[in-house]
Amino acid sequence: MKRTEEALNVLLHKMPDDLPDAISYSVILKSFCDSGRSQLALDLLRMMTEKGSGHSPSVVSYSMVIDGFFKEGEISKACDLFHDMIQHGVVPTVVTYNSIIDARCKARAMDKAEVVLRSMVHNGVQPDAVTYNCLIQGYSTLGQLKEVARLLKVMRSQGVLPDVVTYNSLMTCLCKNGRFKEAVEIFYSMAVNGQKPDVISYSVLLHGYAKEGSLVDMIDLCERMARDGVVPNLHCFNILISAYAKYGRMDVAMLFFEDMLKKGLNPNEFIYLTVISAFCKMGRMDDALEKFNEMIDRGVPLDIKIYMCMIEGYLNHGDSVKAEEFITKMKSRDIRHRPRKGNC
């Protein structure tokens, strides 16, 4: 209910001293961390340490707050707390190490992530699939395929099997490095290796086919997706609508748009911009206006790009009166013009 302070008041002032346990404190620690208030969680953690005996924080409590600080970008506080935990005799688990490795990888500090990995192994904590996935994702983001291959080899040698997250990271990396055919092979090998592709797996492949302009393959993949019982998310629909709009196939693009609405997904400003832009380029200004008004009805934010699409669309097709109307609307909403490259 987002009433953490009231819960804290119950814990500290209304419960008998011998009643609260580690779980009581953890509930509140998690709530503070989830709401981006890890400093308050740290204050409570220190209070637990001072009380001692049955109130001393566990590795779960420490790991929770460390992860909270990392998510808030407070790296030094997270690292200080990690060392403080060890000084208090609390032994880090794989979850604690994974939190640190994940943060280092997201910061693209792969050398530091590798140091933590070596420290983890040295201290007798066995890396799991999450550990390797963090590192693979980190190297994939940097396009370092050799390091990804090395980690996959190490992972398998340690008896840790790649999961769907591993395969998704690998496919993304291959696509970014122009090796889409290999990404397709990885996708179809997943079932053989006991892993079912998820919506992210499908979106990676859809994006690859979209870049190649392989619209037929996109349809085939959508059909496979339906057979596998994988429900497309907003990102998938964005890829599909953008691809068909790019090639002027607005009939198919709008079928996907309607399907998206039927599935209860609300189109965002990016999808509307794609559709409106395509209609404007085709001179279908009535359809563009319909989608523009639909944005207003649905409460989707209107920005400079949407207005400029409509204005340029009307100007390019000889309707300066309508263009002037949209300029007036834009000014009345205090949406100021900023220079932008190219047409919408």
GROMACS .gro file of C-alpha atoms in nm:
model
  344
    1MET     CA    1   0.000   0.000   0.000
    2LYS     CA    2   0.308   0.227  -0.015
    3ARG     CA    3   0.267   0.316   0.354
    4THR     CA    4   0.612   0.201   0.462
    5GLU     CA    5   0.657   0.467   0.733
    6GLU     CA    6   0.341   0.344   0.908
    7ALA     CA    7   0.467  -0.014   0.886
    8LEU     CA    8   0.800   0.099   1.033
    9ASN     CA    9   0.616   0.274   1.318
   10VAL     CA   10   0.431  -0.052   1.398
   11LEU     CA   11   0.760  -0.243   1.395
   12LEU     CA   12   0.953   0.000   1.616
   13HIS     CA   13   0.687   0.125   1.856
   14LYS     CA   14   0.387  -0.108   1.868
   15MET     CA   15   0.538  -0.457   1.858
   16PRO     CA   16   0.693  -0.605   2.175
   17ASP     CA   17   1.077  -0.605   2.158
   18ASP     CA   18   1.097  -0.984   2.145
   19LEU     CA   19   0.842  -1.024   1.866
   20PRO     CA   20   0.999  -0.878   1.547
   21ASP     CA   21   1.224  -1.121   1.358
   22ALA     CA   22   1.441  -1.098   1.047
   23ILE     CA   23   1.136  -1.132   0.823
   24SER     CA   24   0.961  -0.839   0.993
   25TYR     CA   25   1.258  -0.616   0.919
   26SER     CA   26   1.312  -0.756   0.569
   27VAL     CA   27   0.957  -0.663   0.466
   28ILE     CA   28   1.031  -0.298   0.543
   29LEU     CA   29   1.385  -0.306   0.402
   30LYS     CA   30   1.247  -0.436   0.073
   31SER     CA   31   0.976  -0.171   0.063
   32PHE     CA   32   1.228   0.110   0.113
   33CYS     CA   33   1.462  -0.033  -0.153
   34ASP     CA   34   1.182  -0.092  -0.404
   35SER     CA   35   1.073   0.271  -0.372
   36GLY     CA   36   1.425   0.407  -0.426
   37ARG     CA   37   1.490   0.493  -0.061
   38SER     CA   38   1.779   0.264   0.018
   39GLN     CA   39   1.935   0.516   0.257
   40LEU     CA   40   1.635   0.470   0.489
   41ALA     CA   41   1.681   0.094   0.453
   42LEU     CA   42   2.046   0.136   0.554
   43ASP     CA   43   1.943   0.336   0.863
   44LEU     CA   44   1.712   0.051   0.964
   45LEU     CA   45   1.987  -0.203   0.893
   46ARG     CA   46   2.220  -0.019   1.132
   47MET     CA   47   1.946  -0.011   1.392
   48MET     CA   48   1.916  -0.388   1.360
   49THR     CA   49   2.294  -0.425   1.407
   50GLU     CA   50   2.285  -0.213   1.723
   51LYS     CA   51   2.003  -0.424   1.872
   52GLY     CA   52   2.208  -0.740   1.810
   53SER     CA   53   2.111  -1.093   1.916
   54GLY     CA   54   1.799  -1.204   1.723
   55HIS     CA   55   1.775  -0.876   1.536
   56SER     CA   56   2.112  -0.889   1.359
   57PRO     CA   57   2.074  -0.849   0.983
   58SER     CA   58   2.118  -1.159   0.772
   59VAL     CA   59   2.291  -1.193   0.436
   60VAL     CA   60   1.945  -1.153   0.276
   61SER     CA   61   1.895  -0.816   0.449
   62TYR     CA   62   2.239  -0.691   0.346
   63SER     CA   63   2.201  -0.817  -0.011
   64MET     CA   64   1.867  -0.640  -0.043
   65VAL     CA   65   2.007  -0.301   0.056
   66ILE     CA   66   2.326  -0.347  -0.150
   67ASP     CA   67   2.114  -0.420  -0.456
   68GLY     CA   68   1.896  -0.118  -0.377
   69PHE     CA   69   2.198   0.115  -0.371
   70PHE     CA   70   2.328  -0.026  -0.700
   71LYS     CA   71   1.990   0.031  -0.867
   72GLU     CA   72   1.994   0.392  -0.744
   73GLY     CA   73   2.345   0.442  -0.883
   74GLU     CA   74   2.498   0.472  -0.536
   75ILE     CA   75   2.791   0.242  -0.617
   76SER     CA   76   3.026   0.360  -0.340
   77LYS     CA   77   2.754   0.314  -0.074
   78ALA     CA   78   2.679  -0.034  -0.207
   79CYS     CA   79   3.046  -0.134  -0.199
   80ASP     CA   80   3.095   0.014   0.149
   81LEU     CA   81   2.801  -0.186   0.277
   82PHE     CA   82   2.937  -0.503   0.115
   83HIS     CA   83   3.268  -0.462   0.304
   84ASP     CA   84   3.079  -0.369   0.622
   85MET     CA   85   2.879  -0.693   0.590
   86ILE     CA   86   3.197  -0.901   0.568
   87GLN     CA   87   3.345  -0.719   0.871
   88HIS     CA   88   3.036  -0.817   1.070
   89GLY     CA   89   3.101  -1.182   0.983
   90VAL     CA   90   2.815  -1.216   0.736
   91VAL     CA   91   2.920  -1.436   0.443
   92PRO     CA   92   2.808  -1.317   0.096
   93THR     CA   93   2.601  -1.559  -0.111
   94VAL     CA   94   2.576  -1.599  -0.487
   95VAL     CA   95   2.287  -1.347  -0.479
   96THR     CA   96   2.508  -1.082  -0.319
   97TYR     CA   97   2.789  -1.135  -0.569
   98ASN     CA   98   2.545  -1.139  -0.861
   99SER     CA   99   2.411  -0.800  -0.756
  100ILE     CA  100   2.763  -0.652  -0.760
  101ILE     CA  101   2.861  -0.820  -1.089
  102ASP     CA  102   2.537  -0.706  -1.254
  103ALA     CA  103   2.595  -0.345  -1.147
  104ARG     CA  104   2.955  -0.350  -1.274
  105CYS     CA  105   2.845  -0.499  -1.607
  106LYS     CA  106   2.570  -0.241  -1.652
  107ALA     CA  107   2.830   0.030  -1.587
  108ARG     CA  108   3.044  -0.140  -1.859
  109ALA     CA  109   3.320  -0.193  -1.603
  110MET     CA  110   3.390  -0.548  -1.716
  111ASP     CA  111   3.737  -0.559  -1.564
  112LYS     CA  112   3.588  -0.488  -1.220
  113ALA     CA  113   3.312  -0.743  -1.278
  114GLU     CA  114   3.578  -1.007  -1.355
  115VAL     CA  115   3.762  -0.917  -1.032
  116VAL     CA  116   3.441  -0.978  -0.834
  117LEU     CA  117   3.393  -1.310  -1.018
  118ARG     CA  118   3.744  -1.424  -0.923
  119SER     CA  119   3.688  -1.316  -0.562
  120MET     CA  120   3.360  -1.505  -0.558
  121VAL     CA  121   3.520  -1.829  -0.677
  122HIS     CA  122   3.818  -1.780  -0.441
  123ASN     CA  123   3.574  -1.754  -0.148
  124GLY     CA  124   3.407  -2.082  -0.244
  125VAL     CA  125   3.087  -1.939  -0.392
  126GLN     CA  126   2.993  -2.113  -0.717
  127PRO     CA  127   2.873  -1.886  -1.001
  128ASP     CA  128   2.528  -1.973  -1.134
  129ALA     CA  129   2.342  -1.899  -1.459
  130VAL     CA  130   2.255  -1.547  -1.337
  131THR     CA  131   2.625  -1.472  -1.278
  132TYR     CA  132   2.726  -1.576  -1.628
  133ASN     CA  133   2.424  -1.407  -1.785
  134CYS     CA  134   2.523  -1.073  -1.629
  135LEU     CA  135   2.874  -1.105  -1.772
  136ILE     CA  136   2.756  -1.226  -2.113
  137GLN     CA  137   2.507  -0.939  -2.131
  138GLY     CA  138   2.786  -0.697  -2.037
  139TYR     CA  139   3.025  -0.819  -2.306
  140SER     CA  140   2.739  -0.843  -2.558
  141THR     CA  141   2.656  -0.476  -2.503
  142LEU     CA  142   3.019  -0.393  -2.581
  143GLY     CA  143   3.014  -0.618  -2.888
  144GLN     CA  144   3.294  -0.838  -2.754
  145LEU     CA  145   3.194  -1.170  -2.909
  146LYS     CA  146   3.520  -1.345  -2.821
  147GLU     CA  147   3.459  -1.282  -2.451
  148VAL     CA  148   3.100  -1.402  -2.486
  149ALA     CA  149   3.223  -1.725  -2.648
  150ARG     CA  150   3.484  -1.769  -2.372
  151LEU     CA  151   3.221  -1.731  -2.100
  152LEU     CA  152   2.987  -1.977  -2.270
  153LYS     CA  153   3.268  -2.231  -2.274
  154VAL     CA  154   3.350  -2.169  -1.906
  155MET     CA  155   2.982  -2.183  -1.817
  156ARG     CA  156   2.935  -2.524  -1.975
  157SER     CA  157   3.262  -2.658  -1.831
  158GLN     CA  158   3.129  -2.571  -1.484
  159GLY     CA  159   2.808  -2.763  -1.549
  160VAL     CA  160   2.596  -2.446  -1.568
  161LEU     CA  161   2.351  -2.475  -1.856
  162PRO     CA  162   2.265  -2.169  -2.066
  163ASP     CA  163   1.904  -2.056  -2.019
  164VAL     CA  164   1.671  -1.841  -2.230
  165VAL     CA  165   1.835  -1.521  -2.095
  166THR     CA  166   2.176  -1.648  -2.211
  167TYR     CA  167   2.046  -1.726  -2.559
  168ASN     CA  168   1.870  -1.389  -2.586
  169SER     CA  169   2.190  -1.203  -2.497
  170LEU     CA  170   2.386  -1.407  -2.749
  171MET     CA  171   2.132  -1.347  -3.028
  172THR     CA  172   2.126  -0.973  -2.954
  173CYS     CA  173   2.504  -0.959  -2.969
  174LEU     CA  174   2.517  -1.147  -3.300
  175CYS     CA  175   2.253  -0.919  -3.453
  176LYS     CA  176   2.441  -0.606  -3.345
  177ASN     CA  177   2.754  -0.742  -3.510
  178GLY     CA  178   2.587  -0.816  -3.843
  179ARG     CA  179   2.569  -1.191  -3.789
  180PHE     CA  180   2.193  -1.230  -3.808
  181LYS     CA  181   2.198  -1.574  -3.974
  182GLU     CA  182   2.387  -1.711  -3.675
  183ALA     CA  183   2.130  -1.551  -3.443
  184VAL     CA  184   1.855  -1.735  -3.633
  185GLU     CA  185   2.045  -2.063  -3.591
  186ILE     CA  186   2.076  -1.998  -3.217
  187PHE     CA  187   1.700  -1.930  -3.198
  188TYR     CA  188   1.609  -2.261  -3.362
  189SER     CA  189   1.865  -2.450  -3.152
  190MET     CA  190   1.700  -2.339  -2.828
  191ALA     CA  191   1.425  -2.603  -2.839
  192VAL     CA  192   1.685  -2.875  -2.907
  193ASN     CA  193   1.870  -2.760  -2.595
  194GLY     CA  194   1.556  -2.768  -2.381
  195GLN     CA  195   1.487  -2.395  -2.380
  196LYS     CA  196   1.163  -2.238  -2.501
  197PRO     CA  197   1.204  -1.899  -2.675
  198ASP     CA  198   1.024  -1.619  -2.491
  199VAL     CA  199   0.884  -1.287  -2.613
  200ILE     CA  200   1.232  -1.130  -2.600
  201SER     CA  201   1.375  -1.409  -2.819
  202TYR     CA  202   1.104  -1.343  -3.076
  203SER     CA  203   1.148  -0.964  -3.063
  204VAL     CA  204   1.522  -1.000  -3.130
  205LEU     CA  205   1.452  -1.207  -3.442
  206LEU     CA  206   1.166  -0.982  -3.555
  207HIS     CA  207   1.397  -0.681  -3.532
  208GLY     CA  208   1.659  -0.864  -3.737
  209TYR     CA  209   1.410  -0.955  -4.010
  210ALA     CA  210   1.276  -0.598  -4.007
  211LYS     CA  211   1.625  -0.459  -4.071
  212GLU     CA  212   1.662  -0.695  -4.366
  213GLY     CA  213   1.316  -0.610  -4.499
  214SER     CA  214   1.214  -0.977  -4.477
  215LEU     CA  215   0.842  -0.916  -4.425
  216VAL     CA  216   0.737  -1.271  -4.517
  217ASP     CA  217   0.976  -1.416  -4.258
  218MET     CA  218   0.825  -1.179  -4.000
  219ILE     CA  219   0.478  -1.317  -4.070
  220ASP     CA  220   0.608  -1.676  -4.046
  221LEU     CA  221   0.769  -1.593  -3.713
  222CYS     CA  222   0.445  -1.437  -3.583
  223GLU     CA  223   0.261  -1.757  -3.674
  224ARG     CA  224   0.521  -1.966  -3.491
  225MET     CA  225   0.490  -1.730  -3.196
  226ALA     CA  226   0.114  -1.792  -3.183
  227ARG     CA  227   0.166  -2.172  -3.208
  228ASP     CA  228   0.412  -2.158  -2.918
  229GLY     CA  229   0.164  -1.962  -2.707
  230VAL     CA  230   0.394  -1.661  -2.676
  231VAL     CA  231   0.194  -1.337  -2.654
  232PRO     CA  232   0.358  -1.040  -2.833
  233ASN     CA  233   0.428  -0.733  -2.621
  234LEU     CA  234   0.425  -0.366  -2.718
  235HIS     CA  235   0.786  -0.384  -2.839
  236CYS     CA  236   0.699  -0.667  -3.082
  237PHE     CA  237   0.406  -0.473  -3.223
  238ASN     CA  238   0.623  -0.163  -3.256
  239ILE     CA  239   0.873  -0.362  -3.466
  240LEU     CA  240   0.598  -0.513  -3.684
  241ILE     CA  241   0.407  -0.189  -3.742
  242SER     CA  242   0.728   0.006  -3.813
  243ALA     CA  243   0.852  -0.253  -4.063
  244TYR     CA  244   0.531  -0.264  -4.264
  245ALA     CA  245   0.485   0.113  -4.246
  246LYS     CA  246   0.839   0.162  -4.377
  247TYR     CA  247   0.754  -0.032  -4.692
  248GLY     CA  248   0.418   0.139  -4.738
  249ARG     CA  249   0.218  -0.171  -4.638
  250MET     CA  250  -0.021   0.022  -4.417
  251ASP     CA  251  -0.298  -0.234  -4.470
  252VAL     CA  252  -0.094  -0.496  -4.285
  253ALA     CA  253   0.049  -0.242  -4.039
  254MET     CA  254  -0.302  -0.143  -3.933
  255LEU     CA  255  -0.404  -0.509  -3.892
  256PHE     CA  256  -0.121  -0.540  -3.639
  257PHE     CA  257  -0.233  -0.212  -3.481
  258GLU     CA  258  -0.587  -0.346  -3.435
  259ASP     CA  259  -0.456  -0.678  -3.302
  260MET     CA  260  -0.248  -0.486  -3.050
  261LEU     CA  261  -0.560  -0.306  -2.925
  262LYS     CA  262  -0.754  -0.635  -2.904
  263LYS     CA  263  -0.482  -0.777  -2.682
  264GLY     CA  264  -0.535  -0.487  -2.440
  265LEU     CA  265  -0.207  -0.311  -2.517
  266ASN     CA  266  -0.206   0.068  -2.531
  267PRO     CA  267  -0.002   0.215  -2.819
  268ASN     CA  268   0.260   0.466  -2.708
  269GLU     CA  269   0.377   0.789  -2.877
  270PHE     CA  270   0.642   0.600  -3.079
  271ILE     CA  271   0.388   0.370  -3.243
  272TYR     CA  272   0.154   0.660  -3.316
  273LEU     CA  273   0.441   0.860  -3.464
  274THR     CA  274   0.528   0.568  -3.694
  275VAL     CA  275   0.169   0.532  -3.816
  276ILE     CA  276   0.102   0.906  -3.854
  277SER     CA  277   0.435   0.958  -4.032
  278ALA     CA  278   0.359   0.679  -4.280
  279PHE     CA  279   0.010   0.814  -4.354
  280CYS     CA  280   0.150   1.165  -4.404
  281LYS     CA  281   0.413   1.044  -4.651
  282MET     CA  282   0.143   0.859  -4.845
  283GLY     CA  283  -0.081   1.169  -4.853
  284ARG     CA  284  -0.347   0.994  -4.644
  285MET     CA  285  -0.399   1.299  -4.425
  286ASP     CA  286  -0.751   1.202  -4.313
  287ASP     CA  287  -0.612   0.877  -4.170
  288ALA     CA  288  -0.323   1.067  -4.011
  289LEU     CA  289  -0.567   1.313  -3.852
  290GLU     CA  290  -0.780   1.026  -3.723
  291LYS     CA  291  -0.478   0.877  -3.544
  292PHE     CA  292  -0.376   1.221  -3.416
  293ASN     CA  293  -0.720   1.269  -3.258
  294GLU     CA  294  -0.708   0.913  -3.125
  295MET     CA  295  -0.386   1.004  -2.942
  296ILE     CA  296  -0.565   1.292  -2.773
  297ASP     CA  297  -0.863   1.072  -2.679
  298ARG     CA  298  -0.633   0.808  -2.528
  299GLY     CA  299  -0.426   1.064  -2.339
  300VAL     CA  300  -0.103   0.981  -2.524
  301PRO     CA  301   0.146   1.272  -2.494
  302LEU     CA  302   0.181   1.490  -2.805
  303ASP     CA  303   0.527   1.622  -2.879
  304ILE     CA  304   0.695   1.839  -3.143
  305LYS     CA  305   0.756   1.542  -3.376
  306ILE     CA  306   0.387   1.456  -3.403
  307TYR     CA  307   0.291   1.815  -3.482
  308MET     CA  308   0.573   1.856  -3.735
  309CYS     CA  309   0.465   1.536  -3.911
  310MET     CA  310   0.114   1.670  -3.952
  311ILE     CA  311   0.234   2.018  -4.058
  312GLU     CA  312   0.484   1.880  -4.312
  313GLY     CA  313   0.225   1.630  -4.436
  314TYR     CA  314  -0.027   1.905  -4.510
  315LEU     CA  315   0.237   2.132  -4.664
  316ASN     CA  316   0.379   1.855  -4.884
  317HIS     CA  317   0.032   1.781  -5.017
  318GLY     CA  318  -0.070   2.139  -5.080
  319ASP     CA  319  -0.294   2.215  -4.783
  320SER     CA  320  -0.134   2.522  -4.625
  321VAL     CA  321  -0.457   2.614  -4.442
  322LYS     CA  322  -0.454   2.289  -4.241
  323ALA     CA  323  -0.080   2.331  -4.184
  324GLU     CA  324  -0.144   2.679  -4.036
  325GLU     CA  325  -0.416   2.534  -3.812
  326PHE     CA  326  -0.169   2.283  -3.670
  327ILE     CA  327   0.095   2.551  -3.617
  328THR     CA  328  -0.164   2.748  -3.418
  329LYS     CA  329  -0.257   2.437  -3.217
  330MET     CA  330   0.109   2.369  -3.146
  331LYS     CA  331   0.166   2.726  -3.024
  332SER     CA  332  -0.146   2.720  -2.806
  333ARG     CA  333  -0.011   2.407  -2.634
  334ASP     CA  334   0.326   2.584  -2.589
  335ILE     CA  335   0.505   2.316  -2.791
  336ARG     CA  336   0.801   2.506  -2.928
  337HIS     CA  337   0.965   2.420  -3.257
  338ARG     CA  338   1.312   2.275  -3.239
  339PRO     CA  339   1.521   2.205  -3.551
  340ARG     CA  340   1.524   1.840  -3.653
  341LYS     CA  341   1.703   1.652  -3.925
  342GLY     CA  342   1.511   1.518  -4.222
  343ASN     CA  343   1.144   1.453  -4.262
  344CYS     CA  344   0.935   1.263  -4.011
   0.00000   0.00000   0.00000
